[in-house]
mmCIF file of C-alpha atoms and ligand atoms in Angstrom:
data_model
loop_
_atom_site.group_PDB
_atom_site.id
_atom_site.type_symbol
_atom_site.label_atom_id
_atom_site.label_comp_id
_atom_site.label_asym_id
_atom_site.label_seq_id
_atom_site.Cartn_x
_atom_site.Cartn_y
_atom_site.Cartn_z
ATOM 1 C CA MET A 1 -104.351 -61.792 -79.538
ATOM 2 C CA THR A 2 -108.105 -61.906 -79.184
ATOM 3 C CA ILE A 3 -110.744 -64.591 -78.704
ATOM 4 C CA LEU A 4 -113.949 -64.444 -80.726
ATOM 5 C CA VAL A 5 -116.873 -65.622 -78.569
ATOM 6 C CA THR A 6 -119.866 -66.426 -80.787
ATOM 7 C CA GLY A 7 -123.064 -66.411 -78.721
ATOM 8 C CA GLY A 8 -121.123 -64.545 -76.034
ATOM 9 C CA ALA A 9 -124.242 -62.735 -74.748
ATOM 10 C CA GLY A 10 -125.926 -66.053 -73.918
ATOM 11 C CA TYR A 11 -125.990 -67.950 -70.641
ATOM 12 C CA ILE A 12 -122.733 -69.904 -70.866
ATOM 13 C CA GLY A 13 -120.873 -67.534 -73.203
ATOM 14 C CA SER A 14 -121.364 -64.532 -70.894
ATOM 15 C CA HIS A 15 -119.880 -66.411 -67.926
ATOM 16 C CA VAL A 16 -116.943 -67.519 -70.057
ATOM 17 C CA VAL A 17 -116.310 -63.890 -71.048
ATOM 18 C CA THR A 18 -115.958 -62.908 -67.349
ATOM 19 C CA VAL A 19 -113.355 -65.641 -66.805
ATOM 20 C CA LEU A 20 -111.369 -64.776 -69.947
ATOM 21 C CA LEU A 21 -111.279 -61.063 -69.125
ATOM 22 C CA ALA A 22 -110.276 -61.783 -65.517
ATOM 23 C CA ALA A 23 -107.367 -63.833 -66.917
ATOM 24 C CA GLY A 24 -106.215 -60.815 -68.938
ATOM 25 C CA ARG A 25 -107.394 -62.109 -72.326
ATOM 26 C CA LYS A 26 -109.043 -59.904 -74.951
ATOM 27 C CA VAL A 27 -112.420 -60.892 -76.341
ATOM 28 C CA VAL A 28 -114.896 -59.861 -78.989
ATOM 29 C CA VAL A 29 -118.513 -61.012 -78.651
ATOM 30 C CA LEU A 30 -120.574 -61.827 -81.750
ATOM 31 C CA ASP A 31 -124.281 -62.427 -81.185
ATOM 32 C CA ASN A 32 -127.574 -61.936 -83.032
ATOM 33 C CA PHE A 33 -129.510 -61.711 -79.716
ATOM 34 C CA CYS A 34 -132.112 -64.267 -80.796
ATOM 35 C CA ASN A 35 -131.966 -65.690 -77.255
ATOM 36 C CA SER A 36 -130.291 -62.927 -75.235
ATOM 37 C CA ASP A 37 -130.297 -59.201 -74.698
ATOM 38 C CA PRO A 38 -127.682 -56.576 -75.640
ATOM 39 C CA SER A 39 -127.794 -55.305 -72.025
ATOM 40 C CA VAL A 40 -125.816 -58.433 -71.058
ATOM 41 C CA VAL A 41 -122.765 -56.884 -72.723
ATOM 42 C CA GLU A 42 -123.090 -53.721 -70.592
ATOM 43 C CA ARG A 43 -123.414 -55.903 -67.501
ATOM 44 C CA LEU A 44 -120.270 -57.792 -68.523
ATOM 45 C CA GLU A 45 -118.437 -54.470 -68.689
ATOM 46 C CA ARG A 46 -119.707 -53.585 -65.188
ATOM 47 C CA ILE A 47 -118.608 -56.935 -63.774
ATOM 48 C CA THR A 48 -115.161 -56.970 -65.360
ATOM 49 C CA GLY A 49 -114.322 -53.255 -65.653
ATOM 50 C CA CYS A 50 -113.119 -54.023 -69.199
ATOM 51 C CA PRO A 51 -114.531 -52.956 -72.549
ATOM 52 C CA VAL A 52 -116.355 -55.800 -74.305
ATOM 53 C CA PRO A 53 -116.379 -55.161 -78.053
ATOM 54 C CA LEU A 54 -119.615 -56.364 -79.628
ATOM 55 C CA VAL A 55 -120.493 -57.354 -83.186
ATOM 56 C CA HIS A 56 -124.253 -57.636 -83.664
ATOM 57 C CA SER A 57 -124.406 -60.298 -86.359
ATOM 58 C CA ASP A 58 -125.632 -63.735 -87.249
ATOM 59 C CA VAL A 59 -122.815 -66.281 -87.252
ATOM 60 C CA ARG A 60 -124.054 -67.312 -90.715
ATOM 61 C CA ASP A 61 -122.977 -63.927 -92.125
ATOM 62 C CA ARG A 62 -119.616 -65.254 -93.307
ATOM 63 C CA GLU A 63 -118.252 -61.926 -94.559
ATOM 64 C CA ARG A 64 -119.091 -60.213 -91.289
ATOM 65 C CA VAL A 65 -117.438 -62.998 -89.291
ATOM 66 C CA ALA A 66 -114.326 -62.934 -91.511
ATOM 67 C CA ASP A 67 -114.151 -59.151 -91.138
ATOM 68 C CA THR A 68 -114.432 -59.537 -87.338
ATOM 69 C CA LEU A 69 -111.584 -62.070 -87.277
ATOM 70 C CA ARG A 70 -109.417 -59.687 -89.294
ATOM 71 C CA ARG A 71 -110.271 -56.436 -87.551
ATOM 72 C CA PHE A 72 -109.769 -57.737 -84.035
ATOM 73 C CA GLY A 73 -106.714 -59.904 -84.745
ATOM 74 C CA VAL A 74 -108.537 -63.011 -83.535
ATOM 75 C CA ASP A 75 -106.430 -66.139 -82.974
ATOM 76 C CA SER A 76 -109.011 -68.451 -81.318
ATOM 77 C CA VAL A 77 -112.753 -68.910 -81.436
ATOM 78 C CA ILE A 78 -115.183 -70.292 -78.845
ATOM 79 C CA HIS A 79 -118.387 -71.210 -80.657
ATOM 80 C CA PHE A 80 -121.524 -71.062 -78.485
ATOM 81 C CA ALA A 81 -123.950 -69.528 -81.006
ATOM 82 C CA GLY A 82 -126.782 -71.890 -81.798
ATOM 83 C CA LEU A 83 -130.241 -73.064 -80.810
ATOM 84 C CA LYS A 84 -130.558 -75.448 -77.868
ATOM 85 C CA ALA A 85 -134.150 -76.409 -76.967
ATOM 86 C CA VAL A 86 -134.622 -80.154 -77.513
ATOM 87 C CA GLY A 87 -138.457 -79.999 -77.808
ATOM 88 C CA GLU A 88 -138.429 -77.040 -80.186
ATOM 89 C CA SER A 89 -135.852 -78.796 -82.376
ATOM 90 C CA VAL A 90 -138.381 -81.574 -83.061
ATOM 91 C CA SER A 91 -140.947 -79.095 -84.428
ATOM 92 C CA LYS A 92 -138.400 -76.782 -86.133
ATOM 93 C CA PRO A 93 -135.671 -79.054 -87.543
ATOM 94 C CA ILE A 94 -134.828 -76.755 -90.471
ATOM 95 C CA GLU A 95 -134.216 -73.805 -88.119
ATOM 96 C CA TYR A 96 -132.062 -75.991 -85.852
ATOM 97 C CA TYR A 97 -129.935 -77.494 -88.637
ATOM 98 C CA GLY A 98 -129.647 -74.013 -90.192
ATOM 99 C CA ALA A 99 -128.502 -72.233 -87.025
ATOM 100 C CA ASN A 100 -126.295 -75.025 -85.722
ATOM 101 C CA ILE A 101 -124.838 -76.808 -88.752
ATOM 102 C CA GLN A 102 -124.958 -74.030 -91.355
ATOM 103 C CA GLY A 103 -123.760 -71.622 -88.656
ATOM 104 C CA THR A 104 -120.730 -73.807 -87.919
ATOM 105 C CA ILE A 105 -119.888 -74.303 -91.621
ATOM 106 C CA SER A 106 -120.058 -70.570 -92.211
ATOM 107 C CA LEU A 107 -117.798 -69.943 -89.196
ATOM 108 C CA LEU A 108 -115.291 -72.558 -90.430
ATOM 109 C CA GLU A 109 -115.206 -70.936 -93.886
ATOM 110 C CA ALA A 110 -114.476 -67.551 -92.345
ATOM 111 C CA MET A 111 -111.793 -69.058 -90.079
ATOM 112 C CA GLN A 112 -110.196 -70.842 -93.038
ATOM 113 C CA SER A 113 -110.102 -67.689 -95.146
ATOM 114 C CA GLU A 114 -108.526 -65.703 -92.290
ATOM 115 C CA LYS A 115 -106.157 -68.528 -91.268
ATOM 116 C CA VAL A 116 -107.560 -68.869 -87.758
ATOM 117 C CA GLY A 117 -107.344 -72.551 -86.758
ATOM 118 C CA GLN A 118 -108.064 -72.743 -82.998
ATOM 119 C CA LEU A 119 -111.621 -73.641 -82.099
ATOM 120 C CA VAL A 120 -113.422 -74.663 -78.917
ATOM 121 C CA PHE A 121 -116.929 -75.940 -79.670
ATOM 122 C CA SER A 122 -119.945 -76.224 -77.315
ATOM 123 C CA SER A 123 -121.080 -79.806 -77.552
ATOM 124 C CA SER A 124 -123.311 -81.662 -75.147
ATOM 125 C CA ALA A 125 -123.653 -84.887 -73.182
ATOM 126 C CA THR A 126 -126.750 -85.369 -75.340
ATOM 127 C CA VAL A 127 -124.389 -86.957 -77.936
ATOM 128 C CA TYR A 128 -124.204 -90.031 -75.658
ATOM 129 C CA GLY A 129 -127.941 -90.745 -76.079
ATOM 130 C CA ASP A 130 -129.366 -93.173 -73.510
ATOM 131 C CA PRO A 131 -126.271 -94.135 -71.463
ATOM 132 C CA GLY A 132 -125.087 -97.728 -71.868
ATOM 133 C CA TYR A 133 -122.927 -97.438 -68.750
ATOM 134 C CA LEU A 134 -122.076 -94.897 -66.034
ATOM 135 C CA PRO A 135 -120.087 -92.796 -65.480
ATOM 136 C CA ILE A 136 -119.900 -91.797 -69.139
ATOM 137 C CA ASP A 137 -116.404 -91.468 -70.557
ATOM 138 C CA GLU A 138 -115.523 -90.034 -73.954
ATOM 139 C CA SER A 139 -115.307 -93.435 -75.637
ATOM 140 C CA HIS A 140 -118.971 -94.167 -74.839
ATOM 141 C CA PRO A 141 -120.859 -94.727 -78.149
ATOM 142 C CA THR A 142 -122.624 -91.665 -79.517
ATOM 143 C CA SER A 143 -126.178 -91.390 -80.851
ATOM 144 C CA ALA A 144 -128.993 -88.894 -81.151
ATOM 145 C CA THR A 145 -132.742 -89.005 -80.650
ATOM 146 C CA ASN A 146 -133.765 -85.501 -81.751
ATOM 147 C CA PRO A 147 -132.635 -82.814 -84.248
ATOM 148 C CA TYR A 148 -130.811 -80.786 -81.565
ATOM 149 C CA GLY A 149 -128.715 -83.774 -80.506
ATOM 150 C CA ARG A 150 -128.189 -84.803 -84.126
ATOM 151 C CA SER A 151 -126.934 -81.300 -84.990
ATOM 152 C CA LYS A 152 -124.308 -81.540 -82.208
ATOM 153 C CA LEU A 153 -123.286 -85.010 -83.376
ATOM 154 C CA HIS A 154 -123.015 -83.944 -87.041
ATOM 155 C CA ILE A 155 -120.963 -80.894 -86.082
ATOM 156 C CA GLU A 156 -118.584 -83.014 -83.987
ATOM 157 C CA GLU A 157 -118.091 -85.405 -86.956
ATOM 158 C CA MET A 158 -117.626 -82.503 -89.348
ATOM 159 C CA LEU A 159 -115.008 -80.942 -87.069
ATOM 160 C CA LYS A 160 -113.192 -84.270 -86.869
ATOM 161 C CA ASP A 161 -112.934 -84.351 -90.695
ATOM 162 C CA VAL A 162 -111.748 -80.742 -90.795
ATOM 163 C CA ALA A 163 -109.012 -81.434 -88.222
ATOM 164 C CA LEU A 164 -107.927 -84.546 -90.158
ATOM 165 C CA ALA A 165 -107.547 -82.549 -93.367
ATOM 166 C CA SER A 166 -104.864 -80.155 -92.112
ATOM 167 C CA PRO A 167 -102.627 -79.847 -89.036
ATOM 168 C CA SER A 168 -103.373 -76.130 -88.986
ATOM 169 C CA TRP A 169 -106.679 -76.944 -87.257
ATOM 170 C CA LYS A 170 -106.730 -77.383 -83.478
ATOM 171 C CA ILE A 171 -110.210 -78.280 -82.302
ATOM 172 C CA VAL A 172 -111.724 -79.243 -78.958
ATOM 173 C CA CYS A 173 -115.372 -80.254 -78.544
ATOM 174 C CA LEU A 174 -116.476 -79.778 -74.948
ATOM 175 C CA ARG A 175 -119.335 -82.079 -73.970
ATOM 176 C CA TYR A 176 -121.221 -80.251 -71.233
ATOM 177 C CA PHE A 177 -123.359 -82.130 -68.746
ATOM 178 C CA ASN A 178 -126.013 -79.971 -66.989
ATOM 179 C CA PRO A 179 -124.803 -76.362 -66.585
ATOM 180 C CA VAL A 180 -126.564 -74.473 -63.747
ATOM 181 C CA GLY A 181 -125.897 -71.585 -61.350
ATOM 182 C CA ALA A 182 -124.826 -68.031 -62.012
ATOM 183 C CA HIS A 183 -122.028 -65.481 -61.582
ATOM 184 C CA ALA A 184 -121.504 -64.353 -57.966
ATOM 185 C CA SER A 185 -122.351 -60.729 -58.887
ATOM 186 C CA GLY A 186 -125.984 -61.706 -59.536
ATOM 187 C CA LEU A 187 -125.804 -59.612 -62.731
ATOM 188 C CA ILE A 188 -125.805 -62.445 -65.278
ATOM 189 C CA GLY A 189 -127.407 -65.884 -65.353
ATOM 190 C CA GLU A 190 -129.739 -68.135 -67.275
ATOM 191 C CA ASP A 191 -132.645 -66.147 -68.660
ATOM 192 C CA PRO A 192 -135.112 -68.476 -70.378
ATOM 193 C CA ALA A 193 -138.047 -66.976 -72.261
ATOM 194 C CA GLY A 194 -141.488 -68.250 -71.196
ATOM 195 C CA ILE A 195 -141.976 -71.346 -69.067
ATOM 196 C CA PRO A 196 -138.575 -72.916 -68.296
ATOM 197 C CA ASN A 197 -138.025 -76.452 -69.626
ATOM 198 C CA ASN A 198 -135.068 -77.160 -67.373
ATOM 199 C CA LEU A 199 -135.140 -78.037 -63.705
ATOM 200 C CA MET A 200 -133.039 -75.251 -62.152
ATOM 201 C CA PRO A 201 -134.692 -72.196 -63.719
ATOM 202 C CA PHE A 202 -138.097 -73.742 -62.941
ATOM 203 C CA VAL A 203 -137.218 -74.388 -59.273
ATOM 204 C CA ALA A 204 -135.815 -70.842 -59.020
ATOM 205 C CA GLN A 205 -139.151 -69.430 -60.202
ATOM 206 C CA VAL A 206 -141.011 -71.553 -57.638
ATOM 207 C CA ALA A 207 -138.616 -70.331 -54.921
ATOM 208 C CA THR A 208 -139.317 -66.674 -55.790
ATOM 209 C CA GLY A 209 -143.079 -67.207 -56.013
ATOM 210 C CA GLN A 210 -143.434 -66.802 -59.791
ATOM 211 C CA ARG A 211 -144.703 -70.370 -60.097
ATOM 212 C CA SER A 212 -146.707 -72.228 -57.507
ATOM 213 C CA PHE A 213 -145.095 -75.683 -57.611
ATOM 214 C CA LEU A 214 -142.585 -77.899 -59.372
ATOM 215 C CA ARG A 215 -143.714 -80.937 -61.301
ATOM 216 C CA VAL A 216 -141.261 -83.775 -60.638
ATOM 217 C CA PHE A 217 -141.220 -85.859 -63.813
ATOM 218 C CA GLY A 218 -141.411 -89.438 -62.511
ATOM 219 C CA GLN A 219 -140.413 -91.153 -59.285
ATOM 220 C CA ASP A 220 -140.163 -94.672 -60.686
ATOM 221 C CA TYR A 221 -136.669 -94.544 -62.192
ATOM 222 C CA PRO A 222 -134.035 -97.042 -61.040
ATOM 223 C CA THR A 223 -132.246 -94.377 -58.957
ATOM 224 C CA SER A 224 -131.733 -93.903 -55.181
ATOM 225 C CA ASP A 225 -135.039 -92.023 -54.677
ATOM 226 C CA GLY A 226 -136.747 -92.853 -57.988
ATOM 227 C CA THR A 227 -136.229 -89.400 -59.566
ATOM 228 C CA GLY A 228 -133.933 -88.549 -62.493
ATOM 229 C CA VAL A 229 -130.213 -88.153 -61.779
ATOM 230 C CA ARG A 230 -127.998 -85.640 -63.585
ATOM 231 C CA ASP A 231 -124.477 -84.246 -63.370
ATOM 232 C CA TYR A 232 -125.142 -80.582 -62.548
ATOM 233 C CA ILE A 233 -122.077 -78.417 -63.114
ATOM 234 C CA HIS A 234 -121.706 -74.835 -61.894
ATOM 235 C CA VAL A 235 -121.509 -72.493 -64.888
ATOM 236 C CA MET A 236 -118.398 -70.815 -63.395
ATOM 237 C CA ASP A 237 -116.638 -74.195 -63.238
ATOM 238 C CA LEU A 238 -117.712 -74.732 -66.841
ATOM 239 C CA ALA A 239 -116.358 -71.285 -67.746
ATOM 240 C CA GLU A 240 -112.993 -72.086 -66.164
ATOM 241 C CA GLY A 241 -113.001 -75.319 -68.194
ATOM 242 C CA HIS A 242 -113.181 -73.229 -71.386
ATOM 243 C CA SER A 243 -110.220 -71.146 -70.301
ATOM 244 C CA ALA A 244 -108.253 -74.375 -69.720
ATOM 245 C CA ALA A 245 -109.399 -75.732 -73.108
ATOM 246 C CA LEU A 246 -108.083 -72.594 -74.844
ATOM 247 C CA ARG A 247 -104.677 -73.114 -73.241
ATOM 248 C CA PHE A 248 -104.733 -76.775 -74.318
ATOM 249 C CA VAL A 249 -105.855 -76.149 -77.890
ATOM 250 C CA ALA A 250 -103.011 -73.700 -78.545
ATOM 251 C CA ASP A 251 -100.459 -76.523 -78.782
ATOM 252 C CA HIS A 252 -102.582 -79.560 -79.675
ATOM 253 C CA PRO A 253 -103.314 -79.908 -83.397
ATOM 254 C CA GLY A 254 -106.126 -82.291 -84.287
ATOM 255 C CA TRP A 255 -109.518 -83.031 -82.712
ATOM 256 C CA ASN A 256 -110.429 -83.893 -79.148
ATOM 257 C CA ALA A 257 -113.757 -84.383 -77.373
ATOM 258 C CA ILE A 258 -113.690 -83.788 -73.628
ATOM 259 C CA ASN A 259 -116.430 -84.115 -70.980
ATOM 260 C CA LEU A 260 -117.072 -81.156 -68.692
ATOM 261 C CA GLY A 261 -118.937 -82.536 -65.706
ATOM 262 C CA THR A 262 -118.355 -83.078 -61.990
ATOM 263 C CA GLY A 263 -118.593 -86.882 -61.972
ATOM 264 C CA ARG A 264 -121.357 -86.677 -59.326
ATOM 265 C CA GLY A 265 -125.004 -87.473 -59.929
ATOM 266 C CA THR A 266 -127.750 -85.554 -58.098
ATOM 267 C CA SER A 267 -131.429 -86.533 -58.139
ATOM 268 C CA VAL A 268 -134.320 -84.113 -58.675
ATOM 269 C CA LEU A 269 -135.380 -84.461 -55.035
ATOM 270 C CA GLU A 270 -131.806 -83.873 -53.813
ATOM 271 C CA MET A 271 -131.701 -80.714 -55.915
ATOM 272 C CA VAL A 272 -135.049 -79.601 -54.444
ATOM 273 C CA SER A 273 -133.630 -80.107 -50.912
ATOM 274 C CA ALA A 274 -130.496 -78.119 -51.800
ATOM 275 C CA PHE A 275 -132.689 -75.296 -53.098
ATOM 276 C CA GLU A 276 -134.774 -75.374 -49.915
ATOM 277 C CA ARG A 277 -131.550 -74.982 -47.882
ATOM 278 C CA ALA A 278 -130.435 -72.068 -50.086
ATOM 279 C CA SER A 279 -133.771 -70.243 -49.961
ATOM 280 C CA GLY A 280 -134.741 -71.173 -46.386
ATOM 281 C CA ARG A 281 -138.231 -72.119 -47.612
ATOM 282 C CA PRO A 282 -140.019 -75.245 -48.782
ATOM 283 C CA ILE A 283 -140.255 -75.773 -52.556
ATOM 284 C CA PRO A 284 -143.757 -77.130 -53.181
ATOM 285 C CA HIS A 285 -143.578 -80.069 -55.582
ATOM 286 C CA GLU A 286 -145.738 -82.837 -56.929
ATOM 287 C CA VAL A 287 -144.732 -86.055 -58.665
ATOM 288 C CA VAL A 288 -146.278 -86.441 -62.135
ATOM 289 C CA ASP A 289 -145.676 -88.839 -65.036
ATOM 290 C CA ARG A 290 -142.241 -89.221 -66.614
ATOM 291 C CA ARG A 291 -141.390 -86.642 -69.294
ATOM 292 C CA PRO A 292 -141.226 -88.421 -72.673
ATOM 293 C CA GLY A 293 -137.641 -88.866 -73.892
ATOM 294 C CA ASP A 294 -136.052 -88.459 -70.431
ATOM 295 C CA ILE A 295 -133.346 -90.845 -69.292
ATOM 296 C CA ALA A 296 -132.941 -92.161 -65.731
ATOM 297 C CA SER A 297 -129.332 -91.202 -64.964
ATOM 298 C CA CYS A 298 -126.499 -89.378 -66.647
ATOM 299 C CA TYR A 299 -123.183 -88.361 -65.133
ATOM 300 C CA ALA A 300 -119.681 -87.853 -66.432
ATOM 301 C CA ASP A 301 -116.367 -89.497 -66.013
ATOM 302 C CA PRO A 302 -114.343 -86.246 -65.856
ATOM 303 C CA THR A 303 -110.904 -87.956 -65.828
ATOM 304 C CA LEU A 304 -109.861 -86.844 -69.326
ATOM 305 C CA ALA A 305 -110.504 -83.164 -68.551
ATOM 306 C CA ARG A 306 -108.276 -83.495 -65.489
ATOM 307 C CA GLN A 307 -105.555 -85.206 -67.511
ATOM 308 C CA LEU A 308 -105.610 -83.035 -70.652
ATOM 309 C CA LEU A 309 -106.805 -79.673 -69.345
ATOM 310 C CA GLY A 310 -105.623 -79.819 -65.728
ATOM 311 C CA TRP A 311 -109.172 -78.788 -64.849
ATOM 312 C CA GLN A 312 -111.800 -80.116 -62.460
ATOM 313 C CA ALA A 313 -115.039 -78.747 -61.057
ATOM 314 C CA THR A 314 -114.805 -77.412 -57.503
ATOM 315 C CA ARG A 315 -118.222 -75.903 -56.736
ATOM 316 C CA GLY A 316 -121.032 -77.870 -55.105
ATOM 317 C CA VAL A 317 -124.829 -77.920 -55.322
ATOM 318 C CA ASP A 318 -125.274 -75.385 -52.491
ATOM 319 C CA ASP A 319 -123.345 -72.756 -54.485
ATOM 320 C CA MET A 320 -125.275 -73.727 -57.637
ATOM 321 C CA CYS A 321 -128.582 -73.107 -55.826
ATOM 322 C CA SER A 322 -127.644 -69.930 -53.920
ATOM 323 C CA SER A 323 -126.176 -68.238 -57.020
ATOM 324 C CA THR A 324 -129.238 -69.223 -59.093
ATOM 325 C CA LEU A 325 -131.488 -67.743 -56.411
ATOM 326 C CA ALA A 326 -129.501 -64.475 -56.213
ATOM 327 C CA TRP A 327 -129.718 -64.079 -59.995
ATOM 328 C CA GLN A 328 -133.438 -64.927 -60.028
ATOM 329 C CA LYS A 329 -134.138 -62.226 -57.425
ATOM 330 C CA ASN A 330 -132.126 -59.667 -59.441
ATOM 331 C CA ARG A 331 -133.615 -60.380 -62.855
HETATM 332 P P1 NAD B 1 -128.019 -69.412 -74.972
HETATM 333 O O1 NAD B 1 -129.194 -69.525 -75.871
HETATM 334 O O2 NAD B 1 -128.174 -68.715 -73.672
HETATM 335 O O3 NAD B 1 -126.790 -68.753 -75.755
HETATM 336 C C1 NAD B 1 -126.615 -68.862 -77.147
HETATM 337 C C2 NAD B 1 -126.318 -67.471 -77.681
HETATM 338 O O4 NAD B 1 -126.120 -67.573 -79.104
HETATM 339 C C3 NAD B 1 -127.489 -66.488 -77.476
HETATM 340 O O5 NAD B 1 -126.979 -65.263 -76.994
HETATM 341 C C4 NAD B 1 -128.100 -66.328 -78.876
HETATM 342 O O6 NAD B 1 -128.662 -65.049 -79.058
HETATM 343 C C5 NAD B 1 -126.876 -66.571 -79.762
HETATM 344 N N1 NAD B 1 -127.186 -67.104 -81.082
HETATM 345 C C6 NAD B 1 -127.997 -68.152 -81.401
HETATM 346 N N2 NAD B 1 -127.997 -68.356 -82.732
HETATM 347 C C7 NAD B 1 -127.159 -67.437 -83.261
HETATM 348 C C8 NAD B 1 -126.731 -67.151 -84.584
HETATM 349 N N3 NAD B 1 -127.174 -67.848 -85.640
HETATM 350 N N4 NAD B 1 -125.840 -66.157 -84.775
HETATM 351 C C9 NAD B 1 -125.357 -65.433 -83.727
HETATM 352 N N5 NAD B 1 -125.753 -65.651 -82.453
HETATM 353 C C10 NAD B 1 -126.627 -66.643 -82.226
HETATM 354 O O7 NAD B 1 -127.477 -70.910 -74.742
HETATM 355 P P2 NAD B 1 -126.389 -71.455 -73.727
HETATM 356 O O8 NAD B 1 -127.076 -72.243 -72.672
HETATM 357 O O9 NAD B 1 -125.464 -70.369 -73.340
HETATM 358 O O10 NAD B 1 -125.669 -72.514 -74.671
HETATM 359 C C11 NAD B 1 -124.520 -72.170 -75.422
HETATM 360 C C12 NAD B 1 -124.095 -73.357 -76.235
HETATM 361 O O11 NAD B 1 -123.853 -74.465 -75.375
HETATM 362 C C13 NAD B 1 -125.127 -73.824 -77.256
HETATM 363 O O12 NAD B 1 -124.463 -74.211 -78.437
HETATM 364 C C14 NAD B 1 -125.762 -75.026 -76.591
HETATM 365 O O13 NAD B 1 -126.251 -75.957 -77.515
HETATM 366 C C15 NAD B 1 -124.596 -75.599 -75.809
HETATM 367 N N6 NAD B 1 -125.013 -76.394 -74.646
HETATM 368 C C16 NAD B 1 -125.816 -75.826 -73.695
HETATM 369 C C17 NAD B 1 -126.241 -76.600 -72.614
HETATM 370 C C18 NAD B 1 -127.141 -76.007 -71.555
HETATM 371 O O14 NAD B 1 -127.738 -76.784 -70.802
HETATM 372 N N7 NAD B 1 -127.247 -74.688 -71.424
HETATM 373 C C19 NAD B 1 -125.868 -77.951 -72.517
HETATM 374 C C20 NAD B 1 -125.032 -78.479 -73.491
HETATM 375 C C21 NAD B 1 -124.619 -77.687 -74.566
HETATM 376 N N1 UFG B 2 -137.234 -82.180 -64.291
HETATM 377 C C1 UFG B 2 -138.365 -82.196 -63.504
HETATM 378 N N2 UFG B 2 -139.228 -81.143 -63.587
HETATM 379 C C2 UFG B 2 -139.015 -80.071 -64.423
HETATM 380 C C3 UFG B 2 -137.856 -80.067 -65.225
HETATM 381 C C4 UFG B 2 -136.989 -81.151 -65.137
HETATM 382 O O1 UFG B 2 -138.594 -83.146 -62.759
HETATM 383 O O2 UFG B 2 -139.867 -79.157 -64.457
HETATM 384 C C5 UFG B 2 -136.272 -83.287 -64.197
HETATM 385 C C6 UFG B 2 -136.067 -84.062 -65.489
HETATM 386 O O3 UFG B 2 -137.043 -85.063 -65.622
HETATM 387 C C7 UFG B 2 -134.647 -84.595 -65.313
HETATM 388 C C8 UFG B 2 -133.943 -83.494 -64.494
HETATM 389 O O4 UFG B 2 -134.992 -82.739 -63.885
HETATM 390 O O5 UFG B 2 -134.655 -85.763 -64.542
HETATM 391 C C9 UFG B 2 -133.101 -82.550 -65.351
HETATM 392 O O6 UFG B 2 -133.895 -82.049 -66.409
HETATM 393 P P1 UFG B 2 -133.409 -80.818 -67.314
HETATM 394 O O7 UFG B 2 -134.519 -80.527 -68.267
HETATM 395 O O8 UFG B 2 -132.942 -79.705 -66.447
HETATM 396 O O9 UFG B 2 -132.128 -81.384 -68.056
HETATM 397 P P2 UFG B 2 -131.961 -82.626 -69.049
HETATM 398 O O10 UFG B 2 -130.868 -83.474 -68.491
HETATM 399 O O11 UFG B 2 -133.245 -83.273 -69.348
HETATM 400 O O12 UFG B 2 -131.491 -81.901 -70.405
HETATM 401 C C10 UFG B 2 -130.248 -81.210 -70.470
HETATM 402 C C11 UFG B 2 -130.299 -80.102 -71.517
HETATM 403 C C12 UFG B 2 -130.462 -80.682 -72.894
HETATM 404 C C13 UFG B 2 -129.419 -81.724 -73.152
HETATM 405 C C14 UFG B 2 -129.457 -82.774 -72.064
HETATM 406 C C15 UFG B 2 -128.354 -83.808 -72.216
HETATM 407 O O13 UFG B 2 -131.381 -79.251 -71.257
HETATM 408 O O14 UFG B 2 -130.268 -79.646 -73.840
HETATM 409 O O15 UFG B 2 -129.252 -82.133 -70.790
HETATM 410 O O16 UFG B 2 -127.110 -83.198 -72.103
HETATM 411 F F1 UFG B 2 -129.681 -82.324 -74.353
#
């Protein structure tokens, strides 16, 4: 039995592939490389010593996806393929709804026609909007403030309806908090094009001298040091969470949404200090105005993942920073 990993050449998908192959599972990666490079698949083969079959296709090509499910004897799908930049989604809503929502519908049609009912979907803590309380558990109200977030919310609702319609569907939506870090080999990691939007890749580029300083977006939040607090989760912990979700989904018909976070909040300045420890050098930074749309604090209640999946994050911020730095130097 084989797992189809859509978007498997991307940041999170590639790390998940290493964990699945290490656990003796078979995978097939389907990716259109709109935000990744085919060389990732070769690097995955180097890391794991296993062949990684690749289908170069858009997830919206339903026939191609159905053919992939058939040819490889796929029994479960992990669906990462989609667009993820919040700012870009505001200026390109049609592209975002097309890739994310149309992409998921097309995948579901192919799965239905090939009688494949097990699905793990990449959702996001963004579905909680501006947190009403902390830590955020899965019963926190959901909302969206931009097309990216709305696409995740619509997909979650759609998947709930699909699971309600027939017990042959077994669906888990994993709500990621802030994935960071990289595989210990230094061969794969987050590879943003252009100027990074997110904190960790930006700090990594300051640490390696590609950028001169970090702009800290606001120091007037109601947090311990005034800077934004997030639940950073090591991408290898996240990857192990997917492996646990696949085991869970195999005998749990219906729909579940589960947080993947550590339960710990870390401020921007704490992350900068951790990166300084990892690199042995100061990270020049300057406080500027708040970034529009940012929230003060966001961290998970990870209890449900522990209860349902038997999974919890084990890696700390020092490992997140040192692995990011190793990958940044190798890129
Ligand atoms: P990524 O961009 O690195 O990976 C996505 C992969 O999907 C890329 O390889 C891209 O080429 C591929 N892809 C995109 N559209 C496609 C399409 N239509 N057909 C086939 N392939 C396509 O992103 P990531 O950080 O690995 O995120 C993976 C998933 O997790 C996304 O759905 C994202 O929304 C979600 N997520 C990410 C984060 C994060 O901070 N990285 C947080 C929460 C949720
Ligand atoms: N930050 C800076 N300077 C930077 C970049 C970020 O100070 O150059 C700060 C932000 O203000 C925030 C923290 O670092 O306080 C984290 O910011 P990120 O951009 O790394 O992450 P966000 O929590 O803002 O966004 C992430 C994903 C989104 C997702 C959201 C909610 O990037 O896709 O989490 O899950 F929608």
